[in-house]
mmCIF file of C-alpha atoms in Angstrom:
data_model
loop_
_atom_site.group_PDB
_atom_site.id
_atom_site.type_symbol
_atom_site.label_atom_id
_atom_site.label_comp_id
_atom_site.label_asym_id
_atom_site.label_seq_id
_atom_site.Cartn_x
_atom_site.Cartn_y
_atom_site.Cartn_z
ATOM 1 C CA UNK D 1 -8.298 69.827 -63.928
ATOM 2 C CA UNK D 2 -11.453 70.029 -66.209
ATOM 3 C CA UNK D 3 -15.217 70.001 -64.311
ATOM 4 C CA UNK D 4 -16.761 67.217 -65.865
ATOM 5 C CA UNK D 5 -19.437 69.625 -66.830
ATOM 6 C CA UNK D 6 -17.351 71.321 -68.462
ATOM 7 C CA UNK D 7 -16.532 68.605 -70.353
ATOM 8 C CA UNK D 8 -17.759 68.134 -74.007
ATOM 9 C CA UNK D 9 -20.070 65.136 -74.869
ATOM 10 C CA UNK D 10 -20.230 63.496 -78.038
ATOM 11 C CA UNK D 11 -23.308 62.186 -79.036
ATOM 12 C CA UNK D 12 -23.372 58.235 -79.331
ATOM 13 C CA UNK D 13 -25.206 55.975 -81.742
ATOM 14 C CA UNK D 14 -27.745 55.618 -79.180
ATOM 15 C CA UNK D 15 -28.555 59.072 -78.736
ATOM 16 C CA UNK D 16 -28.687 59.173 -82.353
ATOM 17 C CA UNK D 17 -31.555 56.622 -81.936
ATOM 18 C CA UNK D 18 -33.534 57.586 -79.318
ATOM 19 C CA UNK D 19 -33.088 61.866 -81.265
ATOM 20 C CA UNK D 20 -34.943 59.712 -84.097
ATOM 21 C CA UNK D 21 -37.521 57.846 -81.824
ATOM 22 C CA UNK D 22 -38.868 61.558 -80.816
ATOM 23 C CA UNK D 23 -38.852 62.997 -83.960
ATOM 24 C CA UNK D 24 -36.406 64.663 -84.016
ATOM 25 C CA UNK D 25 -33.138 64.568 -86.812
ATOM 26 C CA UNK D 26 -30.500 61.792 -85.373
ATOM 27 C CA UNK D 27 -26.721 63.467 -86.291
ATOM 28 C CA UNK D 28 -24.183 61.324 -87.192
ATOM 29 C CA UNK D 29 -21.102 62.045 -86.246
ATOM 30 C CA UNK D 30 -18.155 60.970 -88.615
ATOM 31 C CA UNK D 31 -17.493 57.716 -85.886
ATOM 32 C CA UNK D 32 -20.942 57.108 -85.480
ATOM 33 C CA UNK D 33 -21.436 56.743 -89.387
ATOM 34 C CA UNK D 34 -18.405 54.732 -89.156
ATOM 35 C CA UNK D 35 -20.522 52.728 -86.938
ATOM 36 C CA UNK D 36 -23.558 52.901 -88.843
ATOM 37 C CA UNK D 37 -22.029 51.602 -92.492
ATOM 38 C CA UNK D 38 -20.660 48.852 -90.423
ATOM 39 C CA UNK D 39 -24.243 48.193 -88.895
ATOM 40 C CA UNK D 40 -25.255 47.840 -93.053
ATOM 41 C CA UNK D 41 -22.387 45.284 -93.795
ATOM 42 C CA UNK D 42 -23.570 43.241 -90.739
ATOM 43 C CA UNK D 43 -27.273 43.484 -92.045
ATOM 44 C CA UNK D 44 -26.402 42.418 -95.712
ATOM 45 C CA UNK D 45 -24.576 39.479 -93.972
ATOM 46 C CA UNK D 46 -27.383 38.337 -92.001
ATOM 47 C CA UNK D 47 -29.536 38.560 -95.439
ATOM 48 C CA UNK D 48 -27.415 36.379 -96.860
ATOM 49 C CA UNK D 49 -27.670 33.848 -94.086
ATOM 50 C CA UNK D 50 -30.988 33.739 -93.917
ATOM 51 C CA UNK D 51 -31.435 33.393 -97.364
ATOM 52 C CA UNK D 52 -29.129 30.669 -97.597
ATOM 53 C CA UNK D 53 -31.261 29.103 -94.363
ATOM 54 C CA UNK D 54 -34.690 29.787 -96.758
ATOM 55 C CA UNK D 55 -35.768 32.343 -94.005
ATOM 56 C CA UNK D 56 -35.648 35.215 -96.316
ATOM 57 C CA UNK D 57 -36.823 34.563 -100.400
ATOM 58 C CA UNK D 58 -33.881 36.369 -102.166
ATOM 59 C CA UNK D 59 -36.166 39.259 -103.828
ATOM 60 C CA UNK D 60 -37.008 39.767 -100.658
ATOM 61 C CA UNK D 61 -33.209 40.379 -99.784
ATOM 62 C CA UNK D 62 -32.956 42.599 -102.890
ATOM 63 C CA UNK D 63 -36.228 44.859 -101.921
ATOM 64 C CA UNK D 64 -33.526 45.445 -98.875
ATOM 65 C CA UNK D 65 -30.662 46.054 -100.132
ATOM 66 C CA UNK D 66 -32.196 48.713 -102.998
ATOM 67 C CA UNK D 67 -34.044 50.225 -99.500
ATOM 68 C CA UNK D 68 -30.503 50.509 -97.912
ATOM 69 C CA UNK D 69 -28.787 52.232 -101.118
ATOM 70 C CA UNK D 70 -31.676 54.923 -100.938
ATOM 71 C CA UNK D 71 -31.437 55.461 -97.094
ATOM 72 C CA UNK D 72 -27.337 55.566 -97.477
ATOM 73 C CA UNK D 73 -27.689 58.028 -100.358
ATOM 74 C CA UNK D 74 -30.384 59.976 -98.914
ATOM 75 C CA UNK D 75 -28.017 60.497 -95.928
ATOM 76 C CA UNK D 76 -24.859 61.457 -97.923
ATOM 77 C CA UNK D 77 -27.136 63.736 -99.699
ATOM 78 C CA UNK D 78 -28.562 65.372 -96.762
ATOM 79 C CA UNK D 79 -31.972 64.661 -97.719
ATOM 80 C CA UNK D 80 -32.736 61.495 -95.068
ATOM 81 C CA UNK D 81 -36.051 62.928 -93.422
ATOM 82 C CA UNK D 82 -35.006 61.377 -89.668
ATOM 83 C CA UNK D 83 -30.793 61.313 -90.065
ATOM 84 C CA UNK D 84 -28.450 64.333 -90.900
ATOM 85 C CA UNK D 85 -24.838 63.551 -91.297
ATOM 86 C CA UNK D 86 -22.178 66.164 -89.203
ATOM 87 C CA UNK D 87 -19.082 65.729 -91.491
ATOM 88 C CA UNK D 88 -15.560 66.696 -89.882
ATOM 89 C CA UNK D 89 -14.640 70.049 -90.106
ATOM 90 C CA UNK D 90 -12.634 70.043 -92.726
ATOM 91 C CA UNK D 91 -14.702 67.617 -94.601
ATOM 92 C CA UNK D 92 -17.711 69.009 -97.300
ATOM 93 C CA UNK D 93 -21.283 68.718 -96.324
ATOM 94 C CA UNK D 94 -23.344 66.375 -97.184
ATOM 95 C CA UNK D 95 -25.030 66.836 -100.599
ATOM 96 C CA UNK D 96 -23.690 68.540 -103.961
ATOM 97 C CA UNK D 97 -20.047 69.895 -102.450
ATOM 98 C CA UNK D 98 -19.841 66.075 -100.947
ATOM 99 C CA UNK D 99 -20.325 64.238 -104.276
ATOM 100 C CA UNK D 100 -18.017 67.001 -106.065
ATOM 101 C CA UNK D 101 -15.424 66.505 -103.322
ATOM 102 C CA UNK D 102 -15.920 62.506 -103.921
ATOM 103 C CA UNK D 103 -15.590 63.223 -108.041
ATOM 104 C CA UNK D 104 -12.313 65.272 -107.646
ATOM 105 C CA UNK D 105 -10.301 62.097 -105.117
ATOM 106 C CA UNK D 106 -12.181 59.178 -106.288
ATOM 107 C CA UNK D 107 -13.058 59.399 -110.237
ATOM 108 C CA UNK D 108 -12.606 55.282 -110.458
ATOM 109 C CA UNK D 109 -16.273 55.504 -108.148
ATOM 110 C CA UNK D 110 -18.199 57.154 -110.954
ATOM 111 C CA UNK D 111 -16.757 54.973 -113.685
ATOM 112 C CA UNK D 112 -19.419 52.668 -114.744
ATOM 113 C CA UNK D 113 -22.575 54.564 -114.670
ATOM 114 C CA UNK D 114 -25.592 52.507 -115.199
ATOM 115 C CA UNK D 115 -27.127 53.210 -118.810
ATOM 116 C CA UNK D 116 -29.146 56.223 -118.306
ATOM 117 C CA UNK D 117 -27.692 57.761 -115.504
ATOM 118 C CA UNK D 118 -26.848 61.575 -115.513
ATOM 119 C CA UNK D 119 -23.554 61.769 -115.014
ATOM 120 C CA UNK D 120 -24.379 65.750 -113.922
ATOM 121 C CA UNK D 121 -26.884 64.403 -111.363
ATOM 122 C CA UNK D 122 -25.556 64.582 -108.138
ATOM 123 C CA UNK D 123 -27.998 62.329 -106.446
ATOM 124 C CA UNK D 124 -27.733 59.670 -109.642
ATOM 125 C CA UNK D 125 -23.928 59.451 -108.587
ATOM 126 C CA UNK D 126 -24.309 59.356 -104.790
ATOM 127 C CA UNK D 127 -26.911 56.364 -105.408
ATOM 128 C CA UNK D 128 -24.064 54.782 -107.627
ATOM 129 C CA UNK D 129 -21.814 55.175 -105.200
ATOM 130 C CA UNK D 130 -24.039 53.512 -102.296
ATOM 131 C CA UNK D 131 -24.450 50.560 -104.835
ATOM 132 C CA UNK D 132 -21.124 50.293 -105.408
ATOM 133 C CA UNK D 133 -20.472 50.017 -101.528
ATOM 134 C CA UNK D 134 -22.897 47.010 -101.395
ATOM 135 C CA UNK D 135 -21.207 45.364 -104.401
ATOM 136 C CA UNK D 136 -18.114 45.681 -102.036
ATOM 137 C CA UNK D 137 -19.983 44.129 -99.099
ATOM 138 C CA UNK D 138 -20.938 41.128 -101.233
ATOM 139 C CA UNK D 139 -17.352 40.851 -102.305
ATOM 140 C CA UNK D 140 -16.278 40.536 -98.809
ATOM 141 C CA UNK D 141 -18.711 37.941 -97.934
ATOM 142 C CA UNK D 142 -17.607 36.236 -100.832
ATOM 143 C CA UNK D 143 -13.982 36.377 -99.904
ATOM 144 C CA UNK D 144 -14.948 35.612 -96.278
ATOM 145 C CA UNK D 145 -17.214 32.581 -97.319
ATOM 146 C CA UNK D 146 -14.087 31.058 -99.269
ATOM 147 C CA UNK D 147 -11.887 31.129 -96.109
ATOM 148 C CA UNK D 148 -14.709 28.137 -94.657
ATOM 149 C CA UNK D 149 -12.854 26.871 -91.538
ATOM 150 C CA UNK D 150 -10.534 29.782 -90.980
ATOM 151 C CA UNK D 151 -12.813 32.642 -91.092
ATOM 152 C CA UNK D 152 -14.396 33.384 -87.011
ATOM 153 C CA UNK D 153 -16.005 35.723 -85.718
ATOM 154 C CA UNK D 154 -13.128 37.840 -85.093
ATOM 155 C CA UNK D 155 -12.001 37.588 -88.121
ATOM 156 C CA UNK D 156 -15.185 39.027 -89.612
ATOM 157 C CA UNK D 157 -15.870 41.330 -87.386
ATOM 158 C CA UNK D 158 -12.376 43.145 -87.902
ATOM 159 C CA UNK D 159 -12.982 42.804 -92.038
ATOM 160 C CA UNK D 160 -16.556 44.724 -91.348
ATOM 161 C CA UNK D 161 -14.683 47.250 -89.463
ATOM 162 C CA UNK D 162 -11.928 47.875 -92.038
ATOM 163 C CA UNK D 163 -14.850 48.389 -94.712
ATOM 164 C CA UNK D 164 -16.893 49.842 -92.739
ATOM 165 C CA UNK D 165 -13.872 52.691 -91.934
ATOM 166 C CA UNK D 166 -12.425 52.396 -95.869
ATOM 167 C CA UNK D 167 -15.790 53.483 -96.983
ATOM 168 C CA UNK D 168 -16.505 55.956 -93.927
ATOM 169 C CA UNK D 169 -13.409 57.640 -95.565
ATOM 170 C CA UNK D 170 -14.334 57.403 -99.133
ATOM 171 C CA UNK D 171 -18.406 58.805 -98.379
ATOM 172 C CA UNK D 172 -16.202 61.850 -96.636
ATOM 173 C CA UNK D 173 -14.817 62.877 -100.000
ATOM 174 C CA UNK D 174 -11.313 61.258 -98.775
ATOM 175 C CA UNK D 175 -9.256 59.118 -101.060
ATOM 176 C CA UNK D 176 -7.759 57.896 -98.005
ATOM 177 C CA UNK D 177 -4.954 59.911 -97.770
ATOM 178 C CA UNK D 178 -4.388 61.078 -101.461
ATOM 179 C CA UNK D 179 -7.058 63.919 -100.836
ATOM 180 C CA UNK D 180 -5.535 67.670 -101.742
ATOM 181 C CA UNK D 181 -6.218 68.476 -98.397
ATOM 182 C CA UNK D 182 -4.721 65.510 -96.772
ATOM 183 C CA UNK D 183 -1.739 65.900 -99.101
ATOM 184 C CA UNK D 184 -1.400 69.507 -98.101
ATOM 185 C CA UNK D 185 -1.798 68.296 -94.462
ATOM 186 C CA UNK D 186 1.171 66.184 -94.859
ATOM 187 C CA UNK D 187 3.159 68.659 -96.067
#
C-alpha cells in the first residue's frame, strides 16, 4: 500500500495558473499542453462567434490570433517569459532539438514557407508551424459549421479534443506514430 504522501502529484492546469499569477514559470506538462492547445481552438471559436454576432471587428480577431501564434511559438521554443513546456522523457526540449525533431517526422509542416522566411531559422519555422495549427482550427470550424443541425456540443467538443491531442503530438516532434523512436518502440 502506497502513503499518499508518498504519492507523486502532477501538477494541473490550475497550478500552472496560479505558478504564473506569482511570478513564477507555469510548466506544462505534455497533458496539460494537451489541454492548453485545446483551450486555443475553443478561443478561436468563440472569435469567430462573436465576430459573426458584430461583438468583435474581425482585425480585431486577427490582432488575436497573430498574439496566439507568438505565445504558442514562444512556448515550443522555450522562450515564453511566464510558461515553460516539460516535454515527455523521451521527447526533445523545447526549442532548436524540438523544431529539428519536428523537421525529421513531419517535413509536409515546413512546406510552404511564407516568402522570406529562413528556412534555417528555427523560430521562423516554429511560428509557421503555430500558423499552420490555426489554419487547421479554422478548417475545423469550417467543417463543423457545414454540419448546421447535426453538429452539438458534444460533437465539438470531442473534434477540439482530437485536434487539440493530433497537434499535442505533432508540437512533440511525433508524427503520430511514424516517429524513429516510436517505430523502434514498436519493434
Amino acid at each position: 500500500m502506497i502513503d499518499k504522501a508518498e504519492t507523486p502529484v502532477e501538477p494541473t492546469l490550475a497550478d500552472a495558473a496560479r505558478a504564473a499569477l506569482q511570478g513564477e514559470k507555469a510548466v506544462l506538462t505534455a497533458r496539460d499542453f494537451q489541454d492548453f492547445l485545446a483551450g486555443i481552438v475553443t478561443s478561436v471559436i468563440r472569435n469567430v462567434l462573436e465576430v459573426r454576432a458584430g461583438k468583435l471587428k474581425p482585425d480585431e480577431a486577427g490582432e488575436r490570433d497573430d498574439a496566439t501564434v507568438r505565445q504558442l511559438a514562444q512556448i515550443l521554443m522555450g522562450e515564453h517569459e511566464r510558461i515553460r513546456l516539460a516535454p515527455a522523457e523521451d521527447a526533445p526540449e523545447p526549442g532548436p532539438e524540438l523544431v529539428a525533431e519536428m523537421e525529421r517526422n513531419l517535413p509536409a509542416l515546413f512546406r510552404n514557407l511564407p516568402e522570406g522566411a529562413d528556412p534555417k531559422n528555427p523560430r521562423a519555422l516554429m511560428v509557421h508551424a503555430a500558423r499552420v495549427f490555426l489554419r487547421e482550427i479554422y478548417a475545423m470550424v469550417k467543417a463543423a459549421a457545414a454540419d448546421g443541425a447535426k453538429l452539438t456540443d458534444q460533437v465539438l467538443r470531442v473534434r477540439i479534443e482530437r485536434l487539440a491531442a493530433v497537434w499535442a503530438a505533432r508540437f512533440s516532434g511525433d508524427a503520430l506514430g511514424d516517429s524513429p523512436k516510436a517505430q523502434e518502440a514498436a519493434r
